[in-house]
Coordinates of N, CA and C in Angstrom, one line a residue:
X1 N -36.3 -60.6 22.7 CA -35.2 -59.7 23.1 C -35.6 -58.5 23.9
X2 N -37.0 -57.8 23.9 CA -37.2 -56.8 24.6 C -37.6 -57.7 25.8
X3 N -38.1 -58.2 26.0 CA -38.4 -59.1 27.6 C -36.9 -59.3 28.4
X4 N -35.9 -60.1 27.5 CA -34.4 -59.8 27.7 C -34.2 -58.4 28.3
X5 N -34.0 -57.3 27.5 CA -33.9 -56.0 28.3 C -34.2 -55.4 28.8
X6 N -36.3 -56.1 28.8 CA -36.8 -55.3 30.6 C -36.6 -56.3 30.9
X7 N -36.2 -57.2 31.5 CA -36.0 -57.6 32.7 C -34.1 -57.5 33.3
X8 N -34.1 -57.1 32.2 CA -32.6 -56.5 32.7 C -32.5 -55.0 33.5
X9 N -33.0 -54.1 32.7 CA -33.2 -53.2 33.4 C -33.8 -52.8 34.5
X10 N -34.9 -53.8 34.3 CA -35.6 -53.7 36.1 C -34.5 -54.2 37.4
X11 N -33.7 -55.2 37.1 CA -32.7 -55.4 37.7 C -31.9 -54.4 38.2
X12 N -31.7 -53.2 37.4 CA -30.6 -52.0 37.6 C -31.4 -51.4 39.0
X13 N -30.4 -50.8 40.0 CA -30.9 -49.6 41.3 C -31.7 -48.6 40.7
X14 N -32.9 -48.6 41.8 CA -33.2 -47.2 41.2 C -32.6 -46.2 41.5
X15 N -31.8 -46.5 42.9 CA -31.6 -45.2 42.9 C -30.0 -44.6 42.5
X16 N -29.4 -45.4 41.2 CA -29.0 -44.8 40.6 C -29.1 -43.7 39.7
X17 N -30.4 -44.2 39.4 CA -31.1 -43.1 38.1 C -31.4 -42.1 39.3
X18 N -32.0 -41.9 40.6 CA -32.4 -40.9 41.6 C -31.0 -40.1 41.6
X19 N -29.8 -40.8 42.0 CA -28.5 -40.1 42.3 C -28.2 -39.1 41.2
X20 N -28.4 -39.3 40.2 CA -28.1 -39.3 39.1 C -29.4 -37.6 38.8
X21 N -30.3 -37.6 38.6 CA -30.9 -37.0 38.9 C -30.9 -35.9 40.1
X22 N -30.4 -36.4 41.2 CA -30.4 -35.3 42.2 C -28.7 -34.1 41.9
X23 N -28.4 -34.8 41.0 CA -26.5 -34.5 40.6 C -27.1 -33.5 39.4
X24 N -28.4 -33.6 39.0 CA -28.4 -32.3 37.9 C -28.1 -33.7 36.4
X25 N -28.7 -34.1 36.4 CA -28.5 -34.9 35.0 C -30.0 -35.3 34.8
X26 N -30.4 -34.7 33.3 CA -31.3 -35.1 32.5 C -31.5 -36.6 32.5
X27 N -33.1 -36.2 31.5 CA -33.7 -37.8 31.4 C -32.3 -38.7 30.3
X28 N -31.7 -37.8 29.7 CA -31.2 -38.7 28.2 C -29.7 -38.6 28.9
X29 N -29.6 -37.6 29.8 CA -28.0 -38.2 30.0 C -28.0 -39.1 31.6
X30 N -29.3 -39.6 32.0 CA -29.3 -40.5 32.8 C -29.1 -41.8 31.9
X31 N -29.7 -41.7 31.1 CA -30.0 -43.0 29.8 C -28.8 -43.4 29.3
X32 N -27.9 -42.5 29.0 CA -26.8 -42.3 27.9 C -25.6 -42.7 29.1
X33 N -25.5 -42.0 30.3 CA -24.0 -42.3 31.0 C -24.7 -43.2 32.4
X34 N -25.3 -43.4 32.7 CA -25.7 -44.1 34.2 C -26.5 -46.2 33.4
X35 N -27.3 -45.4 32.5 CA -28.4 -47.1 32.1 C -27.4 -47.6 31.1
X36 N -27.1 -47.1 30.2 CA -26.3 -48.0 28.8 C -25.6 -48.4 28.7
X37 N -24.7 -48.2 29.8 CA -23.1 -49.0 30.3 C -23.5 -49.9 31.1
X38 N -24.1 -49.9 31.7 CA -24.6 -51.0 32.4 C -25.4 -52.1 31.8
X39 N -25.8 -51.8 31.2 CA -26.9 -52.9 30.2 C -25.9 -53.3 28.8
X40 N -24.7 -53.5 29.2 CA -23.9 -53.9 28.1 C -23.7 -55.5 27.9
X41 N -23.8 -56.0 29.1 CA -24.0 -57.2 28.7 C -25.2 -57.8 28.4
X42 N -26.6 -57.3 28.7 CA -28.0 -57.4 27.9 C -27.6 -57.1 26.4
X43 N -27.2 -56.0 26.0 CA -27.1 -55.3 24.7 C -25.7 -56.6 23.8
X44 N -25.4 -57.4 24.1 CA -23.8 -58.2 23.7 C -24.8 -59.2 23.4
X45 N -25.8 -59.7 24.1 CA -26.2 -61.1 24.5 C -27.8 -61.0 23.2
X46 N -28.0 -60.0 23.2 CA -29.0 -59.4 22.0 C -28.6 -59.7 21.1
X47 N -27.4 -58.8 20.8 CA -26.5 -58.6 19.8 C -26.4 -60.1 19.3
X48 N -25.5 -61.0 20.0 CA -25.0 -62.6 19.7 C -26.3 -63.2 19.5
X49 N -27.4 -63.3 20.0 CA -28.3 -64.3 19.3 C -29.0 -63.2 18.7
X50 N -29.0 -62.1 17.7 CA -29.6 -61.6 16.5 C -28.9 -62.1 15.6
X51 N -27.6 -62.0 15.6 CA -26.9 -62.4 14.6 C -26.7 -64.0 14.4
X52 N -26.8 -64.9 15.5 CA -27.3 -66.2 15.4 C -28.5 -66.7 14.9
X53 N -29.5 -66.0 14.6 CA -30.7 -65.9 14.6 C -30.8 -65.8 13.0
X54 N -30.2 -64.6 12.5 CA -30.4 -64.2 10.9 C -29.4 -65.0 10.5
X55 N -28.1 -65.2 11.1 CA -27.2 -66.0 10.3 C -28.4 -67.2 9.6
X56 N -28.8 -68.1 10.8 CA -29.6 -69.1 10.2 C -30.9 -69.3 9.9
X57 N -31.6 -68.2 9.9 CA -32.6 -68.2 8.8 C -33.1 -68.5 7.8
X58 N -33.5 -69.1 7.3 CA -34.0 -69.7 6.2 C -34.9 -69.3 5.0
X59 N -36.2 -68.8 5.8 CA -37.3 -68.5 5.3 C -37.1 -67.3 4.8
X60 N -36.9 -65.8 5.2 CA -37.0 -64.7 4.8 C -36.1 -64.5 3.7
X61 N -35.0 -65.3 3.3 CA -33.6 -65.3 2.9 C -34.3 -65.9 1.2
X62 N -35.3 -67.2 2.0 CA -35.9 -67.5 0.7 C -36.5 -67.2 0.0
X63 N -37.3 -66.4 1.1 CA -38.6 -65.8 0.2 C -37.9 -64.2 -0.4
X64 N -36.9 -63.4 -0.2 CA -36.5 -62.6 -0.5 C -35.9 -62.5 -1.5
X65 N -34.9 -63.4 -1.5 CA -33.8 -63.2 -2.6 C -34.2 -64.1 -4.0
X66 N -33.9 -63.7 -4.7 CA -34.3 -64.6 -6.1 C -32.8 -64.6 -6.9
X67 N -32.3 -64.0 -6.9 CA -30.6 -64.2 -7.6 C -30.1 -65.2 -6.7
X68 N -29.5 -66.3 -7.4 CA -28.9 -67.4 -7.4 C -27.6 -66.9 -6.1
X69 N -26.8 -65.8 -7.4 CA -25.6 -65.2 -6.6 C -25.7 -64.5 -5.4
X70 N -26.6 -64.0 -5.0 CA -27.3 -63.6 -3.3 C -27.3 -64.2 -2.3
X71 N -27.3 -65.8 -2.7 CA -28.1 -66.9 -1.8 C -27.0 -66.6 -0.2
X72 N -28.1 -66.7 0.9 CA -26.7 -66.9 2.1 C -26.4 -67.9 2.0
X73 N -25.9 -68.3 3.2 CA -25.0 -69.6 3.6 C -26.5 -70.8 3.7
X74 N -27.4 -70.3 4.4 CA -28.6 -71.6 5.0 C -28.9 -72.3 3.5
X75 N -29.6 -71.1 2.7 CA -30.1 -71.2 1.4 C -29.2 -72.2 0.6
X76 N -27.7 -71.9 0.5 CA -26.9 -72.3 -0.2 C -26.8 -73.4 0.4
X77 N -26.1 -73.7 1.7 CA -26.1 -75.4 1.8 C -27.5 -76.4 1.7
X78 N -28.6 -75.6 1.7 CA -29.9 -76.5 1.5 C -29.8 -76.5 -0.4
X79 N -29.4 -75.6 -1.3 CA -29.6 -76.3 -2.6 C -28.3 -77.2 -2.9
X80 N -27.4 -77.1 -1.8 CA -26.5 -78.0 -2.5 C -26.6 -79.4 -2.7
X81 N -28.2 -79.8 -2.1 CA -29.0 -80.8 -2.4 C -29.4 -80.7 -3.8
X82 N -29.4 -81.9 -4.2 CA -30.4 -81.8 -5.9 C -31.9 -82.8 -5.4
X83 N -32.8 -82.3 -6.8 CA -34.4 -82.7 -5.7 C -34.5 -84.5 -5.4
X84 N -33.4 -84.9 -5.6 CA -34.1 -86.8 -4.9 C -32.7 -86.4 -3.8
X85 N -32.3 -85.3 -3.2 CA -31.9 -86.3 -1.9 C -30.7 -86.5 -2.2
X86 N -29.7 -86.3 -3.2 CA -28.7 -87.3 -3.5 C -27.8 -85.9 -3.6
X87 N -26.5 -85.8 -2.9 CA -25.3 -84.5 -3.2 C -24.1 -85.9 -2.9
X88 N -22.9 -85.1 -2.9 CA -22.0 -85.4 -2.7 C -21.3 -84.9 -1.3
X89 N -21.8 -85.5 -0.3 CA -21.8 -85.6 1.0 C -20.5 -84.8 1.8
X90 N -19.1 -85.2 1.1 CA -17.9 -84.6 1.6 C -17.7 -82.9 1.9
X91 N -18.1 -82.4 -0.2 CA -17.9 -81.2 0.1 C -19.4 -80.4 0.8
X92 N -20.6 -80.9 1.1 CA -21.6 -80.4 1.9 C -20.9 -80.2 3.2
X93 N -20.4 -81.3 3.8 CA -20.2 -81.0 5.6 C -19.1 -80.0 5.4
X94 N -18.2 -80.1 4.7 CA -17.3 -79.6 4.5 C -17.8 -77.5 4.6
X95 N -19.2 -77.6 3.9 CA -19.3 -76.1 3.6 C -20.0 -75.7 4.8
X96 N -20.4 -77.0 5.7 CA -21.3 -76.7 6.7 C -20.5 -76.2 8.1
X97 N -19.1 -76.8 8.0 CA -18.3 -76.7 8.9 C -17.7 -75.4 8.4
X98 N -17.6 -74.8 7.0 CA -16.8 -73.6 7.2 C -18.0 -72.3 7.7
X99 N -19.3 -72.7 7.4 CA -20.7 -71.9 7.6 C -20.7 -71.5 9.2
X100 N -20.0 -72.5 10.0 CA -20.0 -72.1 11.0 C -18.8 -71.2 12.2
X101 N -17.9 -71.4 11.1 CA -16.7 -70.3 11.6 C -17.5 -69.0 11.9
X102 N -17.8 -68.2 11.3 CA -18.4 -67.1 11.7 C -19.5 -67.2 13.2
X103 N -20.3 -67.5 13.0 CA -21.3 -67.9 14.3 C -20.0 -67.9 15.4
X104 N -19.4 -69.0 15.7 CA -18.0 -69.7 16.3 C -17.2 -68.1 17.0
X105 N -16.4 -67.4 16.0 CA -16.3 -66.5 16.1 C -16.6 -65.5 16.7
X106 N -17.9 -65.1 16.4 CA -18.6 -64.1 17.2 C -19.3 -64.6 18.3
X107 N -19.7 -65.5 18.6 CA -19.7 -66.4 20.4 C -18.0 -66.0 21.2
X108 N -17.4 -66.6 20.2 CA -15.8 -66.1 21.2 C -16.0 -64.9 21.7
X109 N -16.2 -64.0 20.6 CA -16.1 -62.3 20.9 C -16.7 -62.2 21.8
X110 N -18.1 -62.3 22.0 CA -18.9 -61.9 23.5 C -19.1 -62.9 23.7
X111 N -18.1 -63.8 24.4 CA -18.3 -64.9 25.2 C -19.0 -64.1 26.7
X112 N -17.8 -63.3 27.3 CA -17.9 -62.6 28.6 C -19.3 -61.8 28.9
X113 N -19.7 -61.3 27.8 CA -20.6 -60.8 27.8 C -22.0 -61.0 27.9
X114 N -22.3 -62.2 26.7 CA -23.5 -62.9 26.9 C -23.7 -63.8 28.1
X115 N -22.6 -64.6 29.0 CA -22.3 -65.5 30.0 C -22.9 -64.2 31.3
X116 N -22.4 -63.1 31.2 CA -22.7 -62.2 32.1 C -24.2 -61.7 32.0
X117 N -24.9 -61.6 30.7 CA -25.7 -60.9 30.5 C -26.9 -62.3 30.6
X118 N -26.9 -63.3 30.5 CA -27.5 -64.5 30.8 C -27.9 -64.5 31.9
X119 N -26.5 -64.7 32.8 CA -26.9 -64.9 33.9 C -27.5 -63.9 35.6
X120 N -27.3 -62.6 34.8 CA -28.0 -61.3 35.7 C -29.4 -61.4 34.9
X121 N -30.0 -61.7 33.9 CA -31.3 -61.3 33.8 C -32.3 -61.4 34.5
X122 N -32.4 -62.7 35.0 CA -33.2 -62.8 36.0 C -33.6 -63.1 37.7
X123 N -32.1 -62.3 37.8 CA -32.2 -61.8 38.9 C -32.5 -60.4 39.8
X124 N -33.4 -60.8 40.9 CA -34.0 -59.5 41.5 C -32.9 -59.1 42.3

């Protein structure tokens, strides 16, 4: 994700930050009103696969939590297995298809964003 946002930012004019600077504006309010509005759709597209990312994580989720009642969603539909392999198949897909309403969701929300922020990254 930082390679995502420098090469996003290298993308931006410089000489916006120059204009911006020659107008009487600091390093932090070049940063704050000229770079951070503009890197919104980098910062959306971060955003949507961080949270796609931890949503489905596995490992740290495992190795962290020890209360049963804690478990997320990955954790939980992996013990809804018992250890030969054998569940009851219906309500598993069933918890797998509601696991993914959220994910689903927040793709809708920054659909615009991520699609925008994808596709300027790696352009000079």
């Amino acid at each position: 994700f930082i390679f995502l946002m420098v090469q996003f930012i290298r993308t931006l004019p410089r000489e916006l930050d120059e204009a911006a600077s020659i107008d009487g504006a600091g390093y932090w309010r070049v940063f704050l009103q000229v770079i951070l509005p503009l890197c919104t759709p980098a910062l959306a597209t971060t955003g949507i696969f961080t949270f796609i990312w931890t949503w489905n994580d596995f490992f740290s989720q495992n190795l962290y939590l020890t209360n049963s009642d804690n478990l997320t969603v990955a954790v939980a539909l992996r013990s809804f297995l018992d250890s030969s392999g054998e569940s009851s198949w219906g309500p598993m897909f069933a918890m797998s298809i509601v696991s993914l309403g959220p994910i689903f969701g927040f793709f809708l929300a920054g659909q615009k964003y991520l699609i925008r922020g994808v596709a300027t990254t790696g352009l000079k």
